[in-house]
Structures are given as structure tokens and as C-alpha cells.
mmCIF file of C-alpha atoms and ligand atoms in Angstrom:
data_model
loop_
_atom_site.group_PDB
_atom_site.id
_atom_site.type_symbol
_atom_site.label_atom_id
_atom_site.label_comp_id
_atom_site.label_asym_id
_atom_site.label_seq_id
_atom_site.Cartn_x
_atom_site.Cartn_y
_atom_site.Cartn_z
ATOM 1 C CA MET A 10 -38.815 35.861 8.359
ATOM 2 C CA GLU A 11 -37.207 38.969 9.660
ATOM 3 C CA LEU A 12 -33.557 38.712 10.656
ATOM 4 C CA ALA A 13 -32.776 38.800 14.109
ATOM 5 C CA GLY A 14 -29.902 40.551 15.945
ATOM 6 C CA LEU A 15 -29.542 43.486 13.662
ATOM 7 C CA LYS A 16 -32.045 46.272 15.283
ATOM 8 C CA GLY A 17 -30.527 47.822 18.025
ATOM 9 C CA SER A 18 -27.026 46.850 17.241
ATOM 10 C CA VAL A 19 -23.943 49.070 16.248
ATOM 11 C CA ALA A 20 -22.589 48.300 13.020
ATOM 12 C CA LEU A 21 -19.349 49.548 11.648
ATOM 13 C CA VAL A 22 -19.203 49.314 7.433
ATOM 14 C CA THR A 23 -15.961 50.158 5.749
ATOM 15 C CA GLY A 24 -16.218 51.620 2.031
ATOM 16 C CA ALA A 25 -19.193 52.689 2.522
ATOM 17 C CA ALA A 26 -19.460 55.837 0.256
ATOM 18 C CA GLN A 27 -20.532 54.076 -2.302
ATOM 19 C CA GLY A 28 -21.418 50.672 -4.283
ATOM 20 C CA ILE A 29 -21.951 47.595 -2.050
ATOM 21 C CA GLY A 30 -20.589 49.119 1.044
ATOM 22 C CA ALA A 31 -23.371 52.075 0.629
ATOM 23 C CA GLY A 32 -25.956 49.241 0.141
ATOM 24 C CA ILE A 33 -24.925 47.206 3.185
ATOM 25 C CA ALA A 34 -24.920 50.325 5.173
ATOM 26 C CA ALA A 35 -28.289 51.490 3.776
ATOM 27 C CA ALA A 36 -29.799 47.773 4.418
ATOM 28 C CA LEU A 37 -28.314 47.779 7.941
ATOM 29 C CA HIS A 38 -29.665 51.169 8.593
ATOM 30 C CA ALA A 39 -33.412 50.200 7.265
ATOM 31 C CA ALA A 40 -32.971 46.886 9.606
ATOM 32 C CA GLY A 41 -32.566 49.212 12.896
ATOM 33 C CA ALA A 42 -29.077 48.965 13.198
ATOM 34 C CA GLN A 43 -26.802 52.068 14.322
ATOM 35 C CA VAL A 44 -24.379 52.568 11.341
ATOM 36 C CA ALA A 45 -20.987 53.955 11.202
ATOM 37 C CA MET A 46 -20.205 54.769 7.610
ATOM 38 C CA ALA A 47 -16.458 54.913 7.253
ATOM 39 C CA ASP A 48 -14.483 55.881 3.823
ATOM 40 C CA ILE A 49 -11.323 57.448 2.424
ATOM 41 C CA ALA A 50 -14.186 59.638 0.701
ATOM 42 C CA GLY A 51 -15.255 61.250 4.047
ATOM 43 C CA ASP A 52 -17.577 63.564 2.305
ATOM 44 C CA LYS A 53 -19.035 61.240 -0.217
ATOM 45 C CA ALA A 54 -19.736 58.776 2.806
ATOM 46 C CA ALA A 55 -21.651 61.948 4.626
ATOM 47 C CA ALA A 56 -23.571 63.041 1.802
ATOM 48 C CA PHE A 57 -24.872 59.433 1.297
ATOM 49 C CA ALA A 58 -25.631 59.072 5.118
ATOM 50 C CA GLY A 59 -27.641 61.968 4.870
ATOM 51 C CA THR A 60 -30.045 60.592 2.706
ATOM 52 C CA LEU A 61 -30.660 57.681 5.073
ATOM 53 C CA GLY A 62 -32.290 59.719 7.448
ATOM 54 C CA ASP A 63 -33.469 58.604 11.256
ATOM 55 C CA ASN A 64 -34.126 54.876 11.268
ATOM 56 C CA GLY A 65 -36.102 55.506 14.705
ATOM 57 C CA ASN A 66 -33.476 53.532 16.367
ATOM 58 C CA GLY A 67 -30.613 55.448 17.538
ATOM 59 C CA GLY A 68 -31.201 57.995 14.676
ATOM 60 C CA ASP A 69 -28.913 58.933 11.916
ATOM 61 C CA ALA A 70 -26.229 57.147 10.191
ATOM 62 C CA PHE A 71 -22.680 58.200 11.507
ATOM 63 C CA PRO A 72 -20.376 59.025 8.376
ATOM 64 C CA LEU A 73 -16.665 59.283 9.087
ATOM 65 C CA ALA A 74 -13.460 59.634 6.776
ATOM 66 C CA LEU A 75 -10.781 56.790 7.225
ATOM 67 C CA ASP A 76 -8.159 55.805 5.604
ATOM 68 C CA ILE A 77 -7.958 51.814 6.607
ATOM 69 C CA THR A 78 -4.136 51.739 5.524
ATOM 70 C CA ASP A 79 -3.567 54.019 8.502
ATOM 71 C CA PRO A 80 -3.574 51.852 11.724
ATOM 72 C CA GLY A 81 -3.408 54.934 14.158
ATOM 73 C CA ALA A 82 -6.348 56.596 12.152
ATOM 74 C CA VAL A 83 -8.119 53.317 12.753
ATOM 75 C CA ALA A 84 -7.648 52.922 16.063
ATOM 76 C CA ASP A 85 -8.987 56.495 16.868
ATOM 77 C CA ALA A 86 -12.149 55.917 14.435
ATOM 78 C CA VAL A 87 -13.148 52.669 16.351
ATOM 79 C CA ALA A 88 -12.757 54.869 19.758
ATOM 80 C CA ARG A 89 -14.607 57.459 18.406
ATOM 81 C CA ILE A 90 -17.492 55.274 17.007
ATOM 82 C CA GLU A 91 -18.075 53.596 20.409
ATOM 83 C CA ALA A 92 -17.705 56.834 22.232
ATOM 84 C CA ARG A 93 -20.811 57.742 20.093
ATOM 85 C CA LEU A 94 -22.581 54.487 19.520
ATOM 86 C CA GLY A 95 -21.624 52.064 21.979
ATOM 87 C CA ALA A 96 -19.744 48.988 21.213
ATOM 88 C CA ILE A 97 -19.339 47.200 17.765
ATOM 89 C CA ASP A 98 -21.234 44.713 17.516
ATOM 90 C CA LYS A 99 -21.169 44.059 13.574
ATOM 91 C CA LEU A 100 -18.117 44.583 11.274
ATOM 92 C CA VAL A 101 -18.646 44.830 7.771
ATOM 93 C CA ASN A 102 -15.055 44.998 5.595
ATOM 94 C CA VAL A 103 -16.076 46.289 1.991
ATOM 95 C CA ALA A 104 -13.097 48.795 1.432
ATOM 96 C CA GLY A 105 -11.537 47.777 -1.865
ATOM 97 C CA ILE A 106 -9.785 48.595 -4.778
ATOM 98 C CA GLN A 107 -8.869 47.343 -7.946
ATOM 99 C CA ARG A 108 -5.531 48.243 -10.193
ATOM 100 C CA LEU A 109 -5.885 46.274 -13.702
ATOM 101 C CA ALA A 110 -2.643 44.980 -15.221
ATOM 102 C CA PRO A 111 -1.287 41.743 -16.749
ATOM 103 C CA LEU A 112 1.279 40.485 -14.047
ATOM 104 C CA VAL A 113 4.332 40.759 -16.076
ATOM 105 C CA GLU A 114 3.241 44.795 -16.291
ATOM 106 C CA GLN A 115 2.366 45.376 -12.931
ATOM 107 C CA THR A 116 3.502 48.060 -11.052
ATOM 108 C CA LEU A 117 4.919 47.908 -7.821
ATOM 109 C CA ALA A 118 3.186 50.816 -6.637
ATOM 110 C CA ASP A 119 -0.221 49.535 -7.946
ATOM 111 C CA PHE A 120 0.735 45.986 -6.528
ATOM 112 C CA ASP A 121 1.563 47.181 -3.173
ATOM 113 C CA ALA A 122 -1.408 49.651 -3.198
ATOM 114 C CA THR A 123 -3.748 46.761 -3.755
ATOM 115 C CA VAL A 124 -2.315 44.489 -0.774
ATOM 116 C CA ALA A 125 -2.216 47.770 1.408
ATOM 117 C CA VAL A 126 -5.984 48.233 0.796
ATOM 118 C CA ASN A 127 -7.709 44.850 0.381
ATOM 119 C CA LEU A 128 -5.454 42.450 2.798
ATOM 120 C CA ARG A 129 -3.391 44.983 5.164
ATOM 121 C CA GLY A 130 -6.120 47.363 5.798
ATOM 122 C CA THR A 131 -8.746 44.722 6.157
ATOM 123 C CA PHE A 132 -6.346 43.082 8.801
ATOM 124 C CA ILE A 133 -5.806 46.319 10.708
ATOM 125 C CA VAL A 134 -9.581 47.197 11.016
ATOM 126 C CA THR A 135 -10.366 43.611 12.008
ATOM 127 C CA GLN A 136 -7.669 43.560 14.384
ATOM 128 C CA ALA A 137 -8.726 46.452 16.302
ATOM 129 C CA VAL A 138 -12.456 45.663 16.377
ATOM 130 C CA GLY A 139 -11.822 41.878 16.951
ATOM 131 C CA ARG A 140 -9.698 43.238 19.743
ATOM 132 C CA ARG A 141 -12.721 44.611 21.493
ATOM 133 C CA MET A 142 -15.274 42.223 20.424
ATOM 134 C CA ALA A 143 -13.128 39.403 22.188
ATOM 135 C CA GLN A 144 -13.103 41.221 25.466
ATOM 136 C CA ARG A 145 -16.687 41.723 25.318
ATOM 137 C CA LYS A 146 -17.296 37.890 23.809
ATOM 138 C CA ARG A 147 -19.779 39.203 21.704
ATOM 139 C CA GLY A 148 -19.738 40.236 17.716
ATOM 140 C CA ALA A 149 -19.808 38.941 14.136
ATOM 141 C CA ILE A 150 -17.783 39.993 11.327
ATOM 142 C CA VAL A 151 -18.128 39.798 7.487
ATOM 143 C CA THR A 152 -15.672 40.693 5.041
ATOM 144 C CA VAL A 153 -16.411 41.022 1.186
ATOM 145 C CA ALA A 154 -13.655 39.741 -0.789
ATOM 146 C CA SER A 155 -14.593 38.525 -4.438
ATOM 147 C CA ASN A 156 -14.815 35.218 -6.372
ATOM 148 C CA ALA A 157 -11.553 36.269 -8.107
ATOM 149 C CA ALA A 158 -10.134 34.795 -5.403
ATOM 150 C CA ARG A 159 -11.187 31.199 -6.344
ATOM 151 C CA VAL A 160 -10.329 31.260 -10.271
ATOM 152 C CA PRO A 161 -7.571 33.243 -11.784
ATOM 153 C CA ARG A 162 -8.614 36.178 -13.865
ATOM 154 C CA VAL A 163 -6.536 37.789 -16.540
ATOM 155 C CA ARG A 164 -5.080 41.284 -15.851
ATOM 156 C CA GLN A 165 -6.127 40.896 -12.114
ATOM 157 C CA GLY A 166 -3.358 39.185 -10.533
ATOM 158 C CA ALA A 167 -2.523 41.511 -7.426
ATOM 159 C CA TYR A 168 -6.344 41.796 -6.985
ATOM 160 C CA CYS A 169 -7.361 38.222 -7.044
ATOM 161 C CA ALA A 170 -3.903 37.428 -4.724
ATOM 162 C CA SER A 171 -5.191 39.975 -2.246
ATOM 163 C CA LYS A 172 -8.605 38.892 -2.268
ATOM 164 C CA ALA A 173 -7.708 34.983 -1.898
ATOM 165 C CA ALA A 174 -5.218 36.165 1.008
ATOM 166 C CA VAL A 175 -7.864 38.338 2.945
ATOM 167 C CA SER A 176 -10.378 35.107 2.621
ATOM 168 C CA HIS A 177 -8.131 33.011 4.281
ATOM 169 C CA LEU A 178 -7.029 35.510 6.753
ATOM 170 C CA MET A 179 -10.467 35.775 7.902
ATOM 171 C CA ARG A 180 -10.743 31.886 8.246
ATOM 172 C CA VAL A 181 -7.830 32.416 10.933
ATOM 173 C CA PHE A 182 -9.841 35.213 12.387
ATOM 174 C CA ALA A 183 -12.762 32.790 12.536
ATOM 175 C CA LEU A 184 -10.734 30.221 14.409
ATOM 176 C CA GLU A 185 -9.158 32.318 16.982
ATOM 177 C CA LEU A 186 -12.257 34.221 18.111
ATOM 178 C CA ALA A 187 -14.574 31.499 18.147
ATOM 179 C CA PRO A 188 -13.898 30.709 21.730
ATOM 180 C CA ALA A 189 -14.673 34.335 22.564
ATOM 181 C CA GLY A 190 -18.303 33.384 20.345
ATOM 182 C CA ILE A 191 -17.582 35.619 17.533
ATOM 183 C CA ARG A 192 -18.359 34.699 14.085
ATOM 184 C CA VAL A 193 -16.024 35.616 10.931
ATOM 185 C CA ASN A 194 -17.272 34.846 7.032
ATOM 186 C CA THR A 195 -16.776 36.030 3.872
ATOM 187 C CA VAL A 196 -19.175 37.140 1.100
ATOM 188 C CA ALA A 197 -17.595 36.537 -2.462
ATOM 189 C CA PRO A 198 -19.499 38.516 -4.841
ATOM 190 C CA GLY A 199 -19.000 38.129 -8.744
ATOM 191 C CA SER A 200 -19.589 41.303 -11.095
ATOM 192 C CA THR A 201 -21.817 43.265 -9.146
ATOM 193 C CA GLU A 202 -23.402 46.977 -10.826
ATOM 194 C CA THR A 203 -20.804 49.507 -9.384
ATOM 195 C CA GLU A 204 -18.440 51.612 -9.976
ATOM 196 C CA MET A 205 -15.764 49.319 -9.745
ATOM 197 C CA ILE A 206 -17.340 46.920 -12.154
ATOM 198 C CA ARG A 207 -18.138 49.769 -14.535
ATOM 199 C CA ARG A 208 -14.565 50.837 -14.801
ATOM 200 C CA MET A 209 -13.301 47.170 -15.082
ATOM 201 C CA VAL A 210 -15.615 46.814 -18.217
ATOM 202 C CA ALA A 211 -14.403 50.065 -19.587
ATOM 203 C CA GLU A 212 -10.483 49.220 -19.088
ATOM 204 C CA MET A 213 -11.010 45.496 -20.315
ATOM 205 C CA GLY A 214 -13.049 46.450 -23.240
ATOM 206 C CA TYR A 215 -15.704 44.168 -22.111
ATOM 207 C CA GLY A 216 -18.551 43.748 -24.080
ATOM 208 C CA PRO A 217 -21.067 40.493 -24.117
ATOM 209 C CA GLU A 218 -18.548 38.580 -22.944
ATOM 210 C CA LEU A 219 -18.623 39.533 -19.425
ATOM 211 C CA ILE A 220 -21.838 37.365 -18.843
ATOM 212 C CA GLY A 221 -21.319 35.380 -22.055
ATOM 213 C CA GLY A 222 -17.776 34.401 -21.189
ATOM 214 C CA SER A 223 -14.990 34.339 -24.076
ATOM 215 C CA LEU A 224 -12.489 31.820 -24.527
ATOM 216 C CA GLU A 225 -9.647 34.215 -26.148
ATOM 217 C CA LYS A 226 -9.942 36.204 -22.819
ATOM 218 C CA PHE A 227 -10.345 32.977 -20.503
ATOM 219 C CA ARG A 228 -13.151 34.127 -19.133
ATOM 220 C CA VAL A 229 -16.189 31.712 -18.209
ATOM 221 C CA GLY A 230 -19.446 33.709 -18.216
ATOM 222 C CA ILE A 231 -22.030 33.851 -15.369
ATOM 223 C CA PRO A 232 -24.476 31.041 -15.718
ATOM 224 C CA LEU A 233 -27.446 33.013 -14.170
ATOM 225 C CA GLY A 234 -27.129 35.729 -17.195
ATOM 226 C CA LYS A 235 -26.595 38.767 -14.894
ATOM 227 C CA ASN A 236 -24.944 40.452 -12.927
ATOM 228 C CA ALA A 237 -25.332 40.547 -9.231
ATOM 229 C CA THR A 238 -27.153 43.952 -7.554
ATOM 230 C CA VAL A 239 -25.665 45.553 -4.510
ATOM 231 C CA ALA A 240 -29.049 44.334 -2.918
ATOM 232 C CA ASP A 241 -28.002 40.853 -3.570
ATOM 233 C CA VAL A 242 -24.635 41.023 -1.656
ATOM 234 C CA ALA A 243 -25.982 43.035 1.063
ATOM 235 C CA THR A 244 -28.670 40.327 1.448
ATOM 236 C CA ALA A 245 -26.167 37.909 2.087
ATOM 237 C CA VAL A 246 -24.144 40.040 4.415
ATOM 238 C CA LEU A 247 -26.859 40.919 6.484
ATOM 239 C CA PHE A 248 -27.659 36.974 6.610
ATOM 240 C CA LEU A 249 -24.325 36.221 7.975
ATOM 241 C CA LEU A 250 -24.335 38.804 10.472
ATOM 242 C CA SER A 251 -27.597 37.804 11.970
ATOM 243 C CA ASP A 252 -28.788 35.353 14.262
ATOM 244 C CA GLN A 253 -30.261 33.091 11.792
ATOM 245 C CA ALA A 254 -26.385 32.612 11.103
ATOM 246 C CA GLY A 255 -25.471 31.820 14.626
ATOM 247 C CA HIS A 256 -23.836 28.616 13.833
ATOM 248 C CA ILE A 257 -22.057 29.685 10.729
ATOM 249 C CA THR A 258 -18.408 30.945 10.935
ATOM 250 C CA MET A 259 -15.194 30.425 8.641
ATOM 251 C CA HIS A 260 -18.005 30.324 5.691
ATOM 252 C CA GLU A 261 -17.612 31.969 2.150
ATOM 253 C CA LEU A 262 -20.797 32.591 0.442
ATOM 254 C CA VAL A 263 -20.250 32.841 -2.973
ATOM 255 C CA VAL A 264 -22.829 35.347 -4.398
ATOM 256 C CA ASP A 265 -21.854 35.306 -8.096
ATOM 257 C CA GLY A 266 -24.550 33.691 -10.465
ATOM 258 C CA GLY A 267 -22.247 30.639 -10.757
ATOM 259 C CA GLY A 268 -19.527 32.818 -12.319
ATOM 260 C CA ALA A 269 -16.650 30.999 -10.499
ATOM 261 C CA LEU A 270 -18.461 27.363 -11.470
ATOM 262 C CA GLY A 271 -18.587 26.939 -7.820
ATOM 263 C CA ALA A 272 -14.631 26.718 -7.421
HETATM 264 N N1 LIG B 299 -18.339 45.529 -8.260
HETATM 265 C C1 LIG B 299 -17.838 44.114 -8.224
HETATM 266 O O1 LIG B 299 -17.860 43.662 -8.960
HETATM 267 C C2 LIG B 299 -17.377 43.349 -6.927
HETATM 268 C C3 LIG B 299 -16.853 41.869 -7.324
HETATM 269 C C4 LIG B 299 -16.335 41.084 -6.461
HETATM 270 C C5 LIG B 299 -15.884 42.215 -4.965
HETATM 271 N N2 LIG B 299 -16.039 43.297 -5.009
HETATM 272 C C6 LIG B 299 -15.434 44.338 -3.791
HETATM 273 O O2 LIG B 299 -16.481 44.640 -2.801
HETATM 274 C C7 LIG B 299 -15.965 45.566 -2.517
HETATM 275 C C8 LIG B 299 -16.897 47.306 -2.725
HETATM 276 O O3 LIG B 299 -16.694 47.233 -4.128
HETATM 277 P P1 LIG B 299 -17.582 48.108 -5.254
HETATM 278 O O4 LIG B 299 -17.720 47.318 -6.229
HETATM 279 O O5 LIG B 299 -18.720 48.683 -4.433
HETATM 280 O O6 LIG B 299 -16.468 49.469 -5.066
HETATM 281 P P2 LIG B 299 -16.614 50.888 -5.143
HETATM 282 O O7 LIG B 299 -15.304 51.099 -6.126
HETATM 283 O O8 LIG B 299 -17.632 51.377 -6.134
HETATM 284 O O9 LIG B 299 -16.571 51.199 -3.881
HETATM 285 C C9 LIG B 299 -15.465 50.852 -2.904
HETATM 286 C C10 LIG B 299 -15.106 51.744 -1.847
HETATM 287 O O10 LIG B 299 -13.930 51.613 -1.190
HETATM 288 C C11 LIG B 299 -13.483 53.065 -0.705
HETATM 289 N N3 LIG B 299 -12.221 52.729 -0.255
HETATM 290 C C12 LIG B 299 -10.866 52.534 -0.931
HETATM 291 N N4 LIG B 299 -10.285 52.939 -0.707
HETATM 292 C C13 LIG B 299 -10.377 52.891 0.837
HETATM 293 C C14 LIG B 299 -9.198 52.910 2.014
HETATM 294 N N5 LIG B 299 -7.891 52.710 1.796
HETATM 295 N N6 LIG B 299 -9.978 53.137 2.916
HETATM 296 C C15 LIG B 299 -11.450 53.257 2.982
HETATM 297 N N7 LIG B 299 -12.090 53.481 2.473
HETATM 298 C C16 LIG B 299 -11.622 52.939 1.127
HETATM 299 C C17 LIG B 299 -13.949 53.918 -1.973
HETATM 300 O O11 LIG B 299 -13.421 55.262 -1.626
HETATM 301 C C18 LIG B 299 -15.388 53.427 -2.303
HETATM 302 O O12 LIG B 299 -16.196 54.204 -1.592
HETATM 303 C C19 LIG B 299 -14.540 46.066 -2.771
HETATM 304 O O13 LIG B 299 -13.786 45.182 -1.845
HETATM 305 C C20 LIG B 299 -14.588 44.857 -4.375
HETATM 306 O O14 LIG B 299 -13.294 44.366 -4.351
HETATM 307 C C21 LIG B 299 -16.852 43.935 -6.266
#
């Protein structure tokens, strides 16, 4: 069954230069959406957008350099996107960072940076776009959080907390935007094959315990026995953006092969 409501829509994806964000942008583009691809790594977003070509439905993806922690830059970017592509119907918040350290050793700079991007930056973008969607009484929003919001993980305290906070923030956005008919949901991936997970595995010195689990590292494994692919996560996001999810809001869809044991 084809997902409805994506073709011809205008989508903004943050963190779209690589990994999960790039995969979601490519999937939306392939579904016939006009996609704005925003990332702090603007050149990389442009290079990836260039590989997507024309989808025959509004043309090429529109890459732009954007630091989501800068409210002025976000306001400008949203205005530029709408002037060029039209009203944003779909917002996908993917930009995020991870700074690994035990909490008793974590620097304030790393703690602040994590919260600034994962929570505050996502708030800034969702507010800027949500405000416009509310006026138009049209739109769907999906934020990529993490299953680390649901179970504690060693050396990921700031990350876990920022993801738990952003997940709950989205439920409040969902509640407040529901009267305007706007749906707001979250997708919570577990370990997914991207740069971020490769960096984490290297820094944590993980081997087979990433999937098998380790009592010494207080880590449960992944019952399905594999990491997620970017496509696994993108498929969940596209479903929640589509008309088929028309009565789903305030939901968190966990895509982690059982890694958080359903918590
Ligand atoms: N990979 C995983 O295992 C995994 C698991 C759960 C959740 N996630 C979440 O999924 C999202 C994407 O992760 P990924 O694995 O693709 O990571 P990634 O590091 O490969 O990509 C993240 C992207 O976000 C961009 N970004 C960072 N700070 C930004 C800012 N201030 N403004 C704009 N863009 C910024 C980066 O330039 C990069 O392109 C993140 O929010 C991450 O927390 C990832």
C-alpha cells in the first residue's frame, strides 16, 4: 500500500547531511515530496542532495546550511524554505549529537552542547514551524529521539536525558497543536548503522556485546540480533508522516529490535 499524503508535500528534515536524516530525506524525496535538507554541515547536505536528482514532483531537494541552536538562523531558514517550496507540511527533527562520558566526569561544555542541540535546538525548529502549521491548521511532525530515553545507558547520561526531555516536549507540542489538527510523534531508534553508532562503538570499545549484551557494562542486547538500518527508521518516520497515521499523535514508535525490552 502506498503511503498517502507525502507526494507533493513540502518537508523539512534537519540533520539531513548523513545517516538517519539523509535516509529520511531520500525516502521523502523518492515518495514525491519537496524536501528541504538542513544541516550544520551545509556542504555535505548539498553534496548528498545533489545525488538525489529530480523526483519529477517539484524537482531537486533543497539543501541549506543551518545550525538549529541559532533561533535567528532557524527563522530565516524556515522563511526561505517556504518562499521557495511553499508551506511546510512535514517536519522531521533528526539533528542530534552525542558526547560520551560518565556523568561524574562529563564536562559542563559537553552537557550544555548536548542539551543545546538535542533539546533546545529541536524546540526552536519545532516552535518556528509549528507556529506556521497552527495558523494553516495543517501539518505533521516527527522527531527522532532514541531508545536511550527509555533505559539508562552508561556514559550517555546527557544524551539519555536530552532525548527523554525532547520526547516529552513533543507530547506537549502534540497536545497543544491537536486542536489545529497537527499530529506530533516520535520515533525512538536503537543502535542504527550510522557514523554516530560507529563513533560510539569505537569510543566505548564495544565488540559483540553491542548486540549480545553485557552484564559488566549494564547493557541489554538486541533481541532481534541486529542493528537497525537507516531504512528501518525512515520507514517508521514516513508512516507517521502519512495520512495512514491520521489518528496517531503523541505516540513514540520504538524501532530498536527490542533493545529497550519494551520499556
Ligand atoms: N545511530 C544511532 O544508533 C541512533 C540511535 C538512536 C537515535 N539516534 C538519533 O538519530 C539522529 C540522527 O543520528 P545519526 O546516527 O544519523 O547521526 P549522525 O551523527 O550520523 O548525523 C547527525 C547529523 O546532525 C547534524 N547536526 C549536528 N548538530 C547540528 C546542529 N546544531 N544543527 C544542524 N544539524 C546538526 C550533523 O551535522 C549530522 O549530519 C540523532 O538525533 C541521534 O541522536 C541515532
